[in-house]
mmCIF file of C-alpha atoms in Angstrom:
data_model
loop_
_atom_site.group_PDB
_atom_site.id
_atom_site.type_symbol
_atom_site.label_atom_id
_atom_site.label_comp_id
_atom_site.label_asym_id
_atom_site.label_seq_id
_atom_site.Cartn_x
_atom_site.Cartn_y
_atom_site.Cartn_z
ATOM 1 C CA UNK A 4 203.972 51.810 82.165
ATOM 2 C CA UNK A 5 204.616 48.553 83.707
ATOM 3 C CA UNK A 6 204.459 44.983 81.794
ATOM 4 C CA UNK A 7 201.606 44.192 83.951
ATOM 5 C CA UNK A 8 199.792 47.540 82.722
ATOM 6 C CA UNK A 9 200.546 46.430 78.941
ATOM 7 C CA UNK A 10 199.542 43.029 79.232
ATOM 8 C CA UNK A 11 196.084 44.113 80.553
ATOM 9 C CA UNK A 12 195.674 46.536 78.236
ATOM 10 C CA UNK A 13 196.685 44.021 75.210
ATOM 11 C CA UNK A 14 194.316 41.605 76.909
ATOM 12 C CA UNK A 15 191.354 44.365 76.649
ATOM 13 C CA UNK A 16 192.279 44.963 73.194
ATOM 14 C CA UNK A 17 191.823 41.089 72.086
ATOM 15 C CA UNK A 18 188.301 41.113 73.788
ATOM 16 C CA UNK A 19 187.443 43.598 71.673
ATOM 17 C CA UNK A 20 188.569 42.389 68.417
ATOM 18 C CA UNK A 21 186.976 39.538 69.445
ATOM 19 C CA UNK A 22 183.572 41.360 69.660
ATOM 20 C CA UNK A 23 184.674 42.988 66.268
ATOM 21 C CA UNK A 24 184.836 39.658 64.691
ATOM 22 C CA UNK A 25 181.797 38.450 65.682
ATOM 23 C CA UNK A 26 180.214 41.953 64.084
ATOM 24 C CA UNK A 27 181.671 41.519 61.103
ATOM 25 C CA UNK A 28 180.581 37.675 60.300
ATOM 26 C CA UNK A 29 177.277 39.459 61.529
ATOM 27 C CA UNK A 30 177.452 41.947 59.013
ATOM 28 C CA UNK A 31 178.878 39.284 56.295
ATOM 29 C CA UNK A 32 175.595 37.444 56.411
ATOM 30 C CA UNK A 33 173.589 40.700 55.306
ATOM 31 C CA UNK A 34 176.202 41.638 52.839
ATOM 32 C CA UNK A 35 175.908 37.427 51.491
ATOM 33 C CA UNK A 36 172.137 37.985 51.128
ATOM 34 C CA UNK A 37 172.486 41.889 49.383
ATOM 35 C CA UNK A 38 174.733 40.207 47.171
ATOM 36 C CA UNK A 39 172.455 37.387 45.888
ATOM 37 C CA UNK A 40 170.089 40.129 44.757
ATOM 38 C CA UNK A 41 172.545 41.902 42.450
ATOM 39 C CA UNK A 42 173.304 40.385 39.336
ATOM 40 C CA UNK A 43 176.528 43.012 37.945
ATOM 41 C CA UNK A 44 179.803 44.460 38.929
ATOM 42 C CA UNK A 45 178.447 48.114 39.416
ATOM 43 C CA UNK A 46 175.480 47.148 41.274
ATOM 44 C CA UNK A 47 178.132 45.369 44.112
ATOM 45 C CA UNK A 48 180.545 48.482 43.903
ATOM 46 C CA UNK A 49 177.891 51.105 44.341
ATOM 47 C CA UNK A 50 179.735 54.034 44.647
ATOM 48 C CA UNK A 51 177.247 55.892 46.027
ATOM 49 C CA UNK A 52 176.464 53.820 48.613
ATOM 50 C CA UNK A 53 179.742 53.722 49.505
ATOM 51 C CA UNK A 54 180.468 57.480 50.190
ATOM 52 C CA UNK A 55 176.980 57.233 52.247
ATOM 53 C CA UNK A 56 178.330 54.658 54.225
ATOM 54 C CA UNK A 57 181.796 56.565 54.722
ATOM 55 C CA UNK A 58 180.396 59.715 55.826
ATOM 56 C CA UNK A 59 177.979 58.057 58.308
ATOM 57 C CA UNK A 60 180.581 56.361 59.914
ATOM 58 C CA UNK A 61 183.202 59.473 59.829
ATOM 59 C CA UNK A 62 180.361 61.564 61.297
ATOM 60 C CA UNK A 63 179.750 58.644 64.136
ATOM 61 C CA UNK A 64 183.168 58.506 64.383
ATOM 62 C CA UNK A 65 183.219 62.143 65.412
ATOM 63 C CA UNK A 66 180.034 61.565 67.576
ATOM 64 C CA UNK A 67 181.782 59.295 69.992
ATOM 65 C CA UNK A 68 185.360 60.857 70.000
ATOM 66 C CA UNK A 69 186.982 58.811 68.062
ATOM 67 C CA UNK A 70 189.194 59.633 64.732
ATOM 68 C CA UNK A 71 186.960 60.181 61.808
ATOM 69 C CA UNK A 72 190.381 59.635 59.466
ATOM 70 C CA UNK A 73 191.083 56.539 61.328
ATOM 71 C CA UNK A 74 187.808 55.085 60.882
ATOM 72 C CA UNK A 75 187.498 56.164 57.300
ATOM 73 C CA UNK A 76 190.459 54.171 56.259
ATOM 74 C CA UNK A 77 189.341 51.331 58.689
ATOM 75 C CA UNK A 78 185.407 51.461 56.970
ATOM 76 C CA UNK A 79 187.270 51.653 53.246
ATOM 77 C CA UNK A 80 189.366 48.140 54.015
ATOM 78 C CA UNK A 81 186.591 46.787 55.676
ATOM 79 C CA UNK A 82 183.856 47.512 52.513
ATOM 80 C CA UNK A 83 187.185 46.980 50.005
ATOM 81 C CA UNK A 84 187.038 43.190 51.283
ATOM 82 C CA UNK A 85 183.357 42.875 51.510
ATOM 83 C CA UNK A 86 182.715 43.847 47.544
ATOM 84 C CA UNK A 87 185.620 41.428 47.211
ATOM 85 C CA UNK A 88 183.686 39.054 48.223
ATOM 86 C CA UNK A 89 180.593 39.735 46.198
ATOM 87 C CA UNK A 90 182.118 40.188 43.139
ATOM 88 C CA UNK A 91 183.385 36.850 43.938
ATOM 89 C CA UNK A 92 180.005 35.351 44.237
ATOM 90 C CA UNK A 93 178.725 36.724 41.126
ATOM 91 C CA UNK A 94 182.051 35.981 38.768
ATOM 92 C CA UNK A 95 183.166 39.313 38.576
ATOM 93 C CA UNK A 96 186.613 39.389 40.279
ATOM 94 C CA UNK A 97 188.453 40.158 37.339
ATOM 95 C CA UNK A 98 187.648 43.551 37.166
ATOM 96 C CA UNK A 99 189.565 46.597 39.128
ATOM 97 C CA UNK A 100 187.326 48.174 42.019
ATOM 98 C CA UNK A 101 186.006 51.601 41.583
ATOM 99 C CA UNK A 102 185.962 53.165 45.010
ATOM 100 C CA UNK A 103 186.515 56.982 46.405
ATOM 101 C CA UNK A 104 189.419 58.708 45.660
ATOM 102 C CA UNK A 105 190.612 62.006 48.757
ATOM 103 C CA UNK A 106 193.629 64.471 49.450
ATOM 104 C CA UNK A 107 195.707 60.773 50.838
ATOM 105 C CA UNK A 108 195.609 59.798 46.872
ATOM 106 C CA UNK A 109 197.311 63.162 45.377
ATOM 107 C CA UNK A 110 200.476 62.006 44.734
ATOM 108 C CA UNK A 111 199.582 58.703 42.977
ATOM 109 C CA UNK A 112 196.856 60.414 40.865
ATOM 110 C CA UNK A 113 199.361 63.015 39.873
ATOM 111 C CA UNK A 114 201.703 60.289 38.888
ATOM 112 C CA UNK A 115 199.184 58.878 36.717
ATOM 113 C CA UNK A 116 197.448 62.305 35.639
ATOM 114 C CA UNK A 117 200.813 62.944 34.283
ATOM 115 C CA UNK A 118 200.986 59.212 32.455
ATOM 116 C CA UNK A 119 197.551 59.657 30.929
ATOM 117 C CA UNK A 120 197.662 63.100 29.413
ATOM 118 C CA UNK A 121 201.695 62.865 27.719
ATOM 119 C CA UNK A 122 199.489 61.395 24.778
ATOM 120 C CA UNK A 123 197.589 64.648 24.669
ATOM 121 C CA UNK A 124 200.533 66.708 24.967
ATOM 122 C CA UNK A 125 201.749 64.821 21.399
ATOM 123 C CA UNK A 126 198.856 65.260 19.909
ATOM 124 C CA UNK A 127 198.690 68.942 20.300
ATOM 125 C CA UNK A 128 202.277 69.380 20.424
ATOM 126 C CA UNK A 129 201.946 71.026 23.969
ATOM 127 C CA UNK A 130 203.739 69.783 27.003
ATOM 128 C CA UNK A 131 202.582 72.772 28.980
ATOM 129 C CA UNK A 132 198.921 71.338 29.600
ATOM 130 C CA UNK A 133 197.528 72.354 32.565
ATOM 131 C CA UNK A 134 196.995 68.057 33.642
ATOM 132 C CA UNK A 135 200.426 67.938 32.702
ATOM 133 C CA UNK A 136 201.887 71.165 34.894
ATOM 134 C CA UNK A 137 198.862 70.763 37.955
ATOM 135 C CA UNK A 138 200.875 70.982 41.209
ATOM 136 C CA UNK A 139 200.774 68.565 44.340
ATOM 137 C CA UNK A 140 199.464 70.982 46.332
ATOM 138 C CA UNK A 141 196.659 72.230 43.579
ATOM 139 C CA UNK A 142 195.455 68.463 42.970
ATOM 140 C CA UNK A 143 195.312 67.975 47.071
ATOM 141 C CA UNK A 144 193.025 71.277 47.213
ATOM 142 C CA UNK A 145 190.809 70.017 44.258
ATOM 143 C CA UNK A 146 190.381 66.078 46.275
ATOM 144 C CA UNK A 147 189.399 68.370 49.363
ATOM 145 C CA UNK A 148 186.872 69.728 48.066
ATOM 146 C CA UNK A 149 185.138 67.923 44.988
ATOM 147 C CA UNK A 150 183.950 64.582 44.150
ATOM 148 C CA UNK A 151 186.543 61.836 43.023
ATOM 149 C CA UNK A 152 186.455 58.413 42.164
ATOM 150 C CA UNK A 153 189.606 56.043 41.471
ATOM 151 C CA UNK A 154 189.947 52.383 39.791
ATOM 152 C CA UNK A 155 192.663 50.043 41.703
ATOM 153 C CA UNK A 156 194.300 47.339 40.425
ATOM 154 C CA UNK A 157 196.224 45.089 43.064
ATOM 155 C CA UNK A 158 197.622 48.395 45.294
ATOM 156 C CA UNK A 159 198.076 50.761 42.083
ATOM 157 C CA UNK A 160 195.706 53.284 41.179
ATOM 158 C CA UNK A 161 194.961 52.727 37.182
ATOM 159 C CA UNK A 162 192.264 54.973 36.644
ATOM 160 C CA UNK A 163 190.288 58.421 37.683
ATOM 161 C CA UNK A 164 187.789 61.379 37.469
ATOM 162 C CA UNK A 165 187.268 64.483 39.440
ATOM 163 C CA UNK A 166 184.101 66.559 39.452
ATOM 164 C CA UNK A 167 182.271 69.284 41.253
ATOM 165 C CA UNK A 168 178.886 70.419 41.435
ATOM 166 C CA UNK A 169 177.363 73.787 40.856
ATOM 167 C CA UNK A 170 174.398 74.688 41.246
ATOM 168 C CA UNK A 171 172.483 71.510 39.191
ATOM 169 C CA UNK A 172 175.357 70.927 37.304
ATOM 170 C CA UNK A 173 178.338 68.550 37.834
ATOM 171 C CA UNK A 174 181.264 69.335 36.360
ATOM 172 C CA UNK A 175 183.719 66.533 35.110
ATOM 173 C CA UNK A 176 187.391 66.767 34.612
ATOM 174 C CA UNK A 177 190.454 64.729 34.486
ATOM 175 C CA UNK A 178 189.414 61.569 33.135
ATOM 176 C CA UNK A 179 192.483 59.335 33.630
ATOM 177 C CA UNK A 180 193.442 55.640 33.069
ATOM 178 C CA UNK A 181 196.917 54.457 32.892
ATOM 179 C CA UNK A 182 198.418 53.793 29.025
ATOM 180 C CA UNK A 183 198.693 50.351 29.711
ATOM 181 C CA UNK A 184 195.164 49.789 31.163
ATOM 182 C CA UNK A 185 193.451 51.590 28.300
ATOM 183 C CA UNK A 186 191.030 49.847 26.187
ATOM 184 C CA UNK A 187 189.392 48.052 28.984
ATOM 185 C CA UNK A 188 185.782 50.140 29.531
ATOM 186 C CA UNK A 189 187.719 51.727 32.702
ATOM 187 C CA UNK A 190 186.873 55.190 31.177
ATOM 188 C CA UNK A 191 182.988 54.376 30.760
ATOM 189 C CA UNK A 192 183.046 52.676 34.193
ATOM 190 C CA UNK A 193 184.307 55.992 36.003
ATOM 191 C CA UNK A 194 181.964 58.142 34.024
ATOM 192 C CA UNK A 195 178.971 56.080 35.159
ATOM 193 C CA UNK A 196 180.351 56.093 38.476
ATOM 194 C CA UNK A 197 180.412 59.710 39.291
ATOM 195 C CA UNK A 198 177.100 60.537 37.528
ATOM 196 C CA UNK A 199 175.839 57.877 39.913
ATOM 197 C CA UNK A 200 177.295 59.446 42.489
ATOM 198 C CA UNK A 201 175.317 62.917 43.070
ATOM 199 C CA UNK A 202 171.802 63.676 44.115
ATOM 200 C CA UNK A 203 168.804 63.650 41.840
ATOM 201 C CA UNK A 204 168.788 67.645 42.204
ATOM 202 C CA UNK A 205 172.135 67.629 39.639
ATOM 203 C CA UNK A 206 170.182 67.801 36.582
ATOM 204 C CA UNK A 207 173.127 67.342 33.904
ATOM 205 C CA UNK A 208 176.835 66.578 33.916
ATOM 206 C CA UNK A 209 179.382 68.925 31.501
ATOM 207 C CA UNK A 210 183.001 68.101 30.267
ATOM 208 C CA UNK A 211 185.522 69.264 28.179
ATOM 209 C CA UNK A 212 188.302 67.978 25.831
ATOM 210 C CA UNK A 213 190.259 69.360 22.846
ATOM 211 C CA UNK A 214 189.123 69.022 19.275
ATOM 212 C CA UNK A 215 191.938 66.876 18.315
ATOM 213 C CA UNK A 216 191.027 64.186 20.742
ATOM 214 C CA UNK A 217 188.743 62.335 18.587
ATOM 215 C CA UNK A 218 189.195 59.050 21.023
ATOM 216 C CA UNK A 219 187.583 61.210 24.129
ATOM 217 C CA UNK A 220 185.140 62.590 21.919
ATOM 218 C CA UNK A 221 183.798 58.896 20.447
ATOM 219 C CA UNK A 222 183.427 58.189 24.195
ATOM 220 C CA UNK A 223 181.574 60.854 25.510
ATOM 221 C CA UNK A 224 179.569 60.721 22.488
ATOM 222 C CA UNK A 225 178.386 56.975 22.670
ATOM 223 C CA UNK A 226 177.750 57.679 26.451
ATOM 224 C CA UNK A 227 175.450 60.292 25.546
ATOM 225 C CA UNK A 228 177.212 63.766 25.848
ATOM 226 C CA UNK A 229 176.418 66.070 22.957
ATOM 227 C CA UNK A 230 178.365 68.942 21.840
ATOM 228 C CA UNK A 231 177.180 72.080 23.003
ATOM 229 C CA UNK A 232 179.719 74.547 21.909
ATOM 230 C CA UNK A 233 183.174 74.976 21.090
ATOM 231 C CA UNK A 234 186.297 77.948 22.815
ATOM 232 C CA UNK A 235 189.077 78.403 20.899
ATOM 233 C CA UNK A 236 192.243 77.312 23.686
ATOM 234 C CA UNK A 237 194.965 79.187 21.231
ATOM 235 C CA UNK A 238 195.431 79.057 17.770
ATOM 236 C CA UNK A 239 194.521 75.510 16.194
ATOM 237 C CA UNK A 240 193.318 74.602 19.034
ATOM 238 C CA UNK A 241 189.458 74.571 20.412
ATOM 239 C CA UNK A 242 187.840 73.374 23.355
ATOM 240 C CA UNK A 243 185.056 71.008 22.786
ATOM 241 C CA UNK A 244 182.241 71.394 25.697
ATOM 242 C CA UNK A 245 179.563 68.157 26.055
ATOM 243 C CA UNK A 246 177.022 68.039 28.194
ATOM 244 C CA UNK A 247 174.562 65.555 29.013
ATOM 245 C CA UNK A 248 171.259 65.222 31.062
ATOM 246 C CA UNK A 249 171.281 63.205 33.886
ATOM 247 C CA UNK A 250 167.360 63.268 34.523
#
């Protein structure tokens, strides 16, 4: 390819982003007048809304042959910086954005799945639990397939929660947030976030943790999870199971 041939192609390429630009202030004056019609944090970060908007575009994406991954990741910077600047308009910058978590995350979320849980593994004197031994591999195949939602700080992921759905159920597991970023209402804001997430046909949302985690259990309690029975693990050790309605 001659200079010529890249210099025309480079010169196509700045027309466009030109027309991108002007789309996006576009779209900035819709998201300016959303924005003075929410009044909190989790009303701007919608997660919800988010995957809806992320799976419309990867599905256009695939409509007009282009890369659904590449778009994803383009749509996810492009939203990223748009509840930026809501959250900005309403005081709330301060707080880390909730936002999607897939398969690209695995090895961070392991890192901190790993962080999160060597507490546990003092408590019950266990460095063998299954957060603690997941592999790569297992963790990618759960993002593939179920629901997960991570908190950011600056480019670090501090916080997560994965979940499924069965039938009208929606399962919730590994709870994360990073020692260091504990005792900040991350916890609570991921919970809400992926009960929000699912379709009014998931009636009720069910979790786990061990008896000896009294600090889970005080959560899930004063966010409205009940005990509904209890599986011994091994000896001296029982599985607490919560569940809570989401209708």
């Amino acid at each position: 390819m001659s200079n010529d041939e890249i210099a025309e192609i480079r010169a196509r390429i700045d027309g466009l982003d030109r027309r991108i630009i002007a789309l996006l202030a576009e779209r900035e004056t819709f998201v300016r007048q959303a924005g003075r019609l929410k009044t909190d944090a989790g009303a701007v970060r919608a997660p919800q809304r988010v995957a809806q908007v992320v799976r419309r575009a990867r599905s256009t994406a695939t409509e007009l042959g282009a890369s659904p991954d590449v778009v994803e990741r383009t749509y996810r910077a492009m939203i990223g910086a748009f509840i930026d600047l809501e959250l900005a308009s309403i005081g709330a910058t301060a707080a880390p954005p909730i936002e999607p978590a897939g398969p690209h995350d695995a090895g961070e979320l392991l890192t901190l799945q790993r962080a999160a849980y060597a507490s546990e593994a003092r408590i019950y004197g266990d460095p063998g639990l299954p957060p603690l031994v997941q592999t790569l591999d297992e963790l990618t195949g759960e993002l593939q397939q179920g629901i997960a939602f991570k908190v950011t700080h600056g480019h670090r992921i501090v916080g997560a929660v994965r979940g499924r759905v069965e039938d009208d159920v929606l399962h919730i597991g590994r709870l994360t947030v990073a020692p260091d970023f504990q005792g900040r209402g991350l916890g609570t804001a991921l919970l809400t976030a992926i009960e929000q997430s699912v379709t009014p046909a998931v009636r009720r949302a069910a979790l786990f943790t061990g008896h000896l985690s009294m600090a889970n259990l005080r959560l899930y309690e004063r966010l409205g999870y009940a005990e509904e029975r209890r599986e011994p693990l091994r000896p001296g050790v029982d599985l607490v199971h919560l569940t809570k309605p989401l209708v």
